[in-house]
Amino acid sequence: MSTSNTGTGAVDPAVREELARLRDSIDNIDAAVVHMLAERFKCTQQVGLLKARHQLPPADPAREARQIDRLRTLAESAKLDPAFAEKFLNFIIAEVIHHHERIAEDNGAGPRPAAG
């Protein structure tokens, strides 16, 4: 099988076919990730509403720390870089907290400091 490093030369049809198959799988996984994130955010929106109704702080540092530890362990067992998994979860957590702050403001509770 011959390939071109420039992207302009002839590529063996078998290589092209394998690349297309792998990319289709990646596209399917990306779609599943987006759908799973959407479901996760539906749940966290409900948590935000519950917190706002009961005047609970938007952030829960103890829960966040437990989740990070849990995700790092899951990442290790899945052969995924735990540091990457932690960065990913931290990004999601920051977005969730932002949503919870906005929900609290929309419900007249205003932002509250995190319980420590």
PDB file of C-alpha atoms in Angstrom:
ATOM      1  CA  MET A   1       0.000   0.000   0.000  1.00  0.00           C
ATOM      2  CA  SER A   2       1.427   3.356  -0.955  1.00  0.00           C
ATOM      3  CA  THR A   3       0.393   6.656   0.542  1.00  0.00           C
ATOM      4  CA  SER A   4       1.238  10.254  -0.110  1.00  0.00           C
ATOM      5  CA  ASN A   5       2.331  12.623   2.629  1.00  0.00           C
ATOM      6  CA  THR A   6       1.212  15.637   0.628  1.00  0.00           C
ATOM      7  CA  GLY A   7      -2.426  14.675   0.359  1.00  0.00           C
ATOM      8  CA  THR A   8      -2.311  15.348  -3.371  1.00  0.00           C
ATOM      9  CA  GLY A   9      -0.840  12.077  -4.630  1.00  0.00           C
ATOM     10  CA  ALA A  10      -2.572   8.805  -5.364  1.00  0.00           C
ATOM     11  CA  VAL A  11      -3.649   6.865  -2.318  1.00  0.00           C
ATOM     12  CA  ASP A  12      -4.243   3.162  -2.397  1.00  0.00           C
ATOM     13  CA  PRO A  13      -8.026   2.588  -2.543  1.00  0.00           C
ATOM     14  CA  ALA A  14      -7.799   0.141   0.369  1.00  0.00           C
ATOM     15  CA  VAL A  15      -6.164   2.845   2.509  1.00  0.00           C
ATOM     16  CA  ARG A  16      -8.788   5.354   1.453  1.00  0.00           C
ATOM     17  CA  GLU A  17     -11.536   2.857   2.326  1.00  0.00           C
ATOM     18  CA  GLU A  18     -10.036   2.089   5.755  1.00  0.00           C
ATOM     19  CA  LEU A  19      -9.652   5.811   6.465  1.00  0.00           C
ATOM     20  CA  ALA A  20     -13.295   6.406   5.533  1.00  0.00           C
ATOM     21  CA  ARG A  21     -14.405   3.511   7.780  1.00  0.00           C
ATOM     22  CA  LEU A  22     -12.445   4.864  10.742  1.00  0.00           C
ATOM     23  CA  ARG A  23     -13.708   8.390  10.161  1.00  0.00           C
ATOM     24  CA  ASP A  24     -17.297   7.129  10.020  1.00  0.00           C
ATOM     25  CA  SER A  25     -16.757   5.508  13.403  1.00  0.00           C
ATOM     26  CA  ILE A  26     -15.291   8.742  14.774  1.00  0.00           C
ATOM     27  CA  ASP A  27     -18.286  10.681  13.452  1.00  0.00           C
ATOM     28  CA  ASN A  28     -20.680   8.236  15.135  1.00  0.00           C
ATOM     29  CA  ILE A  29     -18.799   8.493  18.429  1.00  0.00           C
ATOM     30  CA  ASP A  30     -18.806  12.305  18.210  1.00  0.00           C
ATOM     31  CA  ALA A  31     -22.571  12.256  17.686  1.00  0.00           C
ATOM     32  CA  ALA A  32     -23.013   9.983  20.701  1.00  0.00           C
ATOM     33  CA  VAL A  33     -20.808  12.263  22.840  1.00  0.00           C
ATOM     34  CA  VAL A  34     -22.885  15.310  21.867  1.00  0.00           C
ATOM     35  CA  HIS A  35     -26.124  13.507  22.687  1.00  0.00           C
ATOM     36  CA  MET A  36     -24.748  12.279  26.018  1.00  0.00           C
ATOM     37  CA  LEU A  37     -23.596  15.806  26.901  1.00  0.00           C
ATOM     38  CA  ALA A  38     -27.047  17.144  26.025  1.00  0.00           C
ATOM     39  CA  GLU A  39     -28.634  14.583  28.365  1.00  0.00           C
ATOM     40  CA  ARG A  40     -26.139  15.434  31.086  1.00  0.00           C
ATOM     41  CA  PHE A  41     -26.915  19.138  30.793  1.00  0.00           C
ATOM     42  CA  LYS A  42     -30.659  18.438  30.948  1.00  0.00           C
ATOM     43  CA  CYS A  43     -30.042  16.795  34.320  1.00  0.00           C
ATOM     44  CA  THR A  44     -27.750  19.556  35.559  1.00  0.00           C
ATOM     45  CA  GLN A  45     -30.356  22.152  34.571  1.00  0.00           C
ATOM     46  CA  GLN A  46     -32.819  20.347  36.834  1.00  0.00           C
ATOM     47  CA  VAL A  47     -30.215  20.347  39.612  1.00  0.00           C
ATOM     48  CA  GLY A  48     -29.764  24.090  39.067  1.00  0.00           C
ATOM     49  CA  LEU A  49     -33.502  24.693  39.389  1.00  0.00           C
ATOM     50  CA  LEU A  50     -33.672  22.620  42.559  1.00  0.00           C
ATOM     51  CA  LYS A  51     -30.707  24.496  44.036  1.00  0.00           C
ATOM     52  CA  ALA A  52     -32.255  27.864  43.125  1.00  0.00           C
ATOM     53  CA  ARG A  53     -35.617  26.933  44.687  1.00  0.00           C
ATOM     54  CA  HIS A  54     -33.915  25.933  47.924  1.00  0.00           C
ATOM     55  CA  GLN A  55     -31.304  28.706  47.850  1.00  0.00           C
ATOM     56  CA  LEU A  56     -28.377  26.322  47.651  1.00  0.00           C
ATOM     57  CA  PRO A  57     -25.052  27.508  46.245  1.00  0.00           C
ATOM     58  CA  PRO A  58     -24.409  26.895  42.524  1.00  0.00           C
ATOM     59  CA  ALA A  59     -21.127  25.105  43.205  1.00  0.00           C
ATOM     60  CA  ASP A  60     -20.458  22.082  45.384  1.00  0.00           C
ATOM     61  CA  PRO A  61     -16.659  21.795  45.692  1.00  0.00           C
ATOM     62  CA  ALA A  62     -16.786  18.530  47.665  1.00  0.00           C
ATOM     63  CA  ARG A  63     -18.972  16.868  45.010  1.00  0.00           C
ATOM     64  CA  GLU A  64     -16.772  18.262  42.240  1.00  0.00           C
ATOM     65  CA  ALA A  65     -13.633  16.834  43.889  1.00  0.00           C
ATOM     66  CA  ARG A  66     -15.301  13.425  44.241  1.00  0.00           C
ATOM     67  CA  GLN A  67     -16.371  13.512  40.596  1.00  0.00           C
ATOM     68  CA  ILE A  68     -12.865  14.413  39.436  1.00  0.00           C
ATOM     69  CA  ASP A  69     -11.368  11.553  41.464  1.00  0.00           C
ATOM     70  CA  ARG A  70     -14.007   9.190  40.098  1.00  0.00           C
ATOM     71  CA  LEU A  71     -13.454  10.275  36.499  1.00  0.00           C
ATOM     72  CA  ARG A  72      -9.664  10.001  36.819  1.00  0.00           C
ATOM     73  CA  THR A  73     -10.099   6.415  38.026  1.00  0.00           C
ATOM     74  CA  LEU A  74     -12.485   5.623  35.172  1.00  0.00           C
ATOM     75  CA  ALA A  75     -10.061   7.190  32.695  1.00  0.00           C
ATOM     76  CA  GLU A  76      -7.169   5.105  33.973  1.00  0.00           C
ATOM     77  CA  SER A  77      -9.169   1.886  33.652  1.00  0.00           C
ATOM     78  CA  ALA A  78     -10.240   2.920  30.135  1.00  0.00           C
ATOM     79  CA  LYS A  79      -6.625   3.679  29.131  1.00  0.00           C
ATOM     80  CA  LEU A  80      -7.434   7.385  28.726  1.00  0.00           C
ATOM     81  CA  ASP A  81      -5.089  10.060  30.033  1.00  0.00           C
ATOM     82  CA  PRO A  82      -6.484  10.972  33.496  1.00  0.00           C
ATOM     83  CA  ALA A  83      -5.177  14.539  33.166  1.00  0.00           C
ATOM     84  CA  PHE A  84      -7.164  14.947  29.945  1.00  0.00           C
ATOM     85  CA  ALA A  85     -10.280  13.501  31.610  1.00  0.00           C
ATOM     86  CA  GLU A  86      -9.867  15.928  34.510  1.00  0.00           C
ATOM     87  CA  LYS A  87      -9.489  18.922  32.184  1.00  0.00           C
ATOM     88  CA  PHE A  88     -12.594  17.822  30.300  1.00  0.00           C
ATOM     89  CA  LEU A  89     -14.638  17.445  33.493  1.00  0.00           C
ATOM     90  CA  ASN A  90     -13.380  20.768  34.850  1.00  0.00           C
ATOM     91  CA  PHE A  91     -14.572  22.437  31.646  1.00  0.00           C
ATOM     92  CA  ILE A  92     -18.010  20.831  32.038  1.00  0.00           C
ATOM     93  CA  ILE A  93     -18.194  21.701  35.741  1.00  0.00           C
ATOM     94  CA  ALA A  94     -17.384  25.350  35.020  1.00  0.00           C
ATOM     95  CA  GLU A  95     -20.179  25.472  32.454  1.00  0.00           C
ATOM     96  CA  VAL A  96     -22.636  23.794  34.838  1.00  0.00           C
ATOM     97  CA  ILE A  97     -21.800  26.276  37.610  1.00  0.00           C
ATOM     98  CA  HIS A  98     -22.296  29.138  35.161  1.00  0.00           C
ATOM     99  CA  HIS A  99     -25.717  27.715  34.261  1.00  0.00           C
ATOM    100  CA  HIS A 100     -26.614  27.302  37.937  1.00  0.00           C
ATOM    101  CA  GLU A 101     -25.625  30.907  38.675  1.00  0.00           C
ATOM    102  CA  ARG A 102     -27.797  32.100  35.798  1.00  0.00           C
ATOM    103  CA  ILE A 103     -30.729  29.971  36.969  1.00  0.00           C
ATOM    104  CA  ALA A 104     -30.352  31.362  40.497  1.00  0.00           C
ATOM    105  CA  GLU A 105     -30.329  34.929  39.163  1.00  0.00           C
ATOM    106  CA  ASP A 106     -33.355  34.231  36.951  1.00  0.00           C
ATOM    107  CA  ASN A 107     -35.203  32.862  39.981  1.00  0.00           C
ATOM    108  CA  GLY A 108     -34.380  35.848  42.154  1.00  0.00           C
ATOM    109  CA  ALA A 109     -31.926  33.993  44.366  1.00  0.00           C
ATOM    110  CA  GLY A 110     -28.847  35.729  43.017  1.00  0.00           C
ATOM    111  CA  PRO A 111     -25.441  34.087  43.048  1.00  0.00           C
ATOM    112  CA  ARG A 112     -24.357  32.617  46.388  1.00  0.00           C
ATOM    113  CA  PRO A 113     -20.873  31.714  47.498  1.00  0.00           C
ATOM    114  CA  ALA A 114     -19.948  28.066  47.326  1.00  0.00           C
ATOM    115  CA  ALA A 115     -20.211  26.094  50.504  1.00  0.00           C
ATOM    116  CA  GLY A 116     -16.727  25.069  51.602  1.00  0.00           C
TER     117      GLY A 116
END
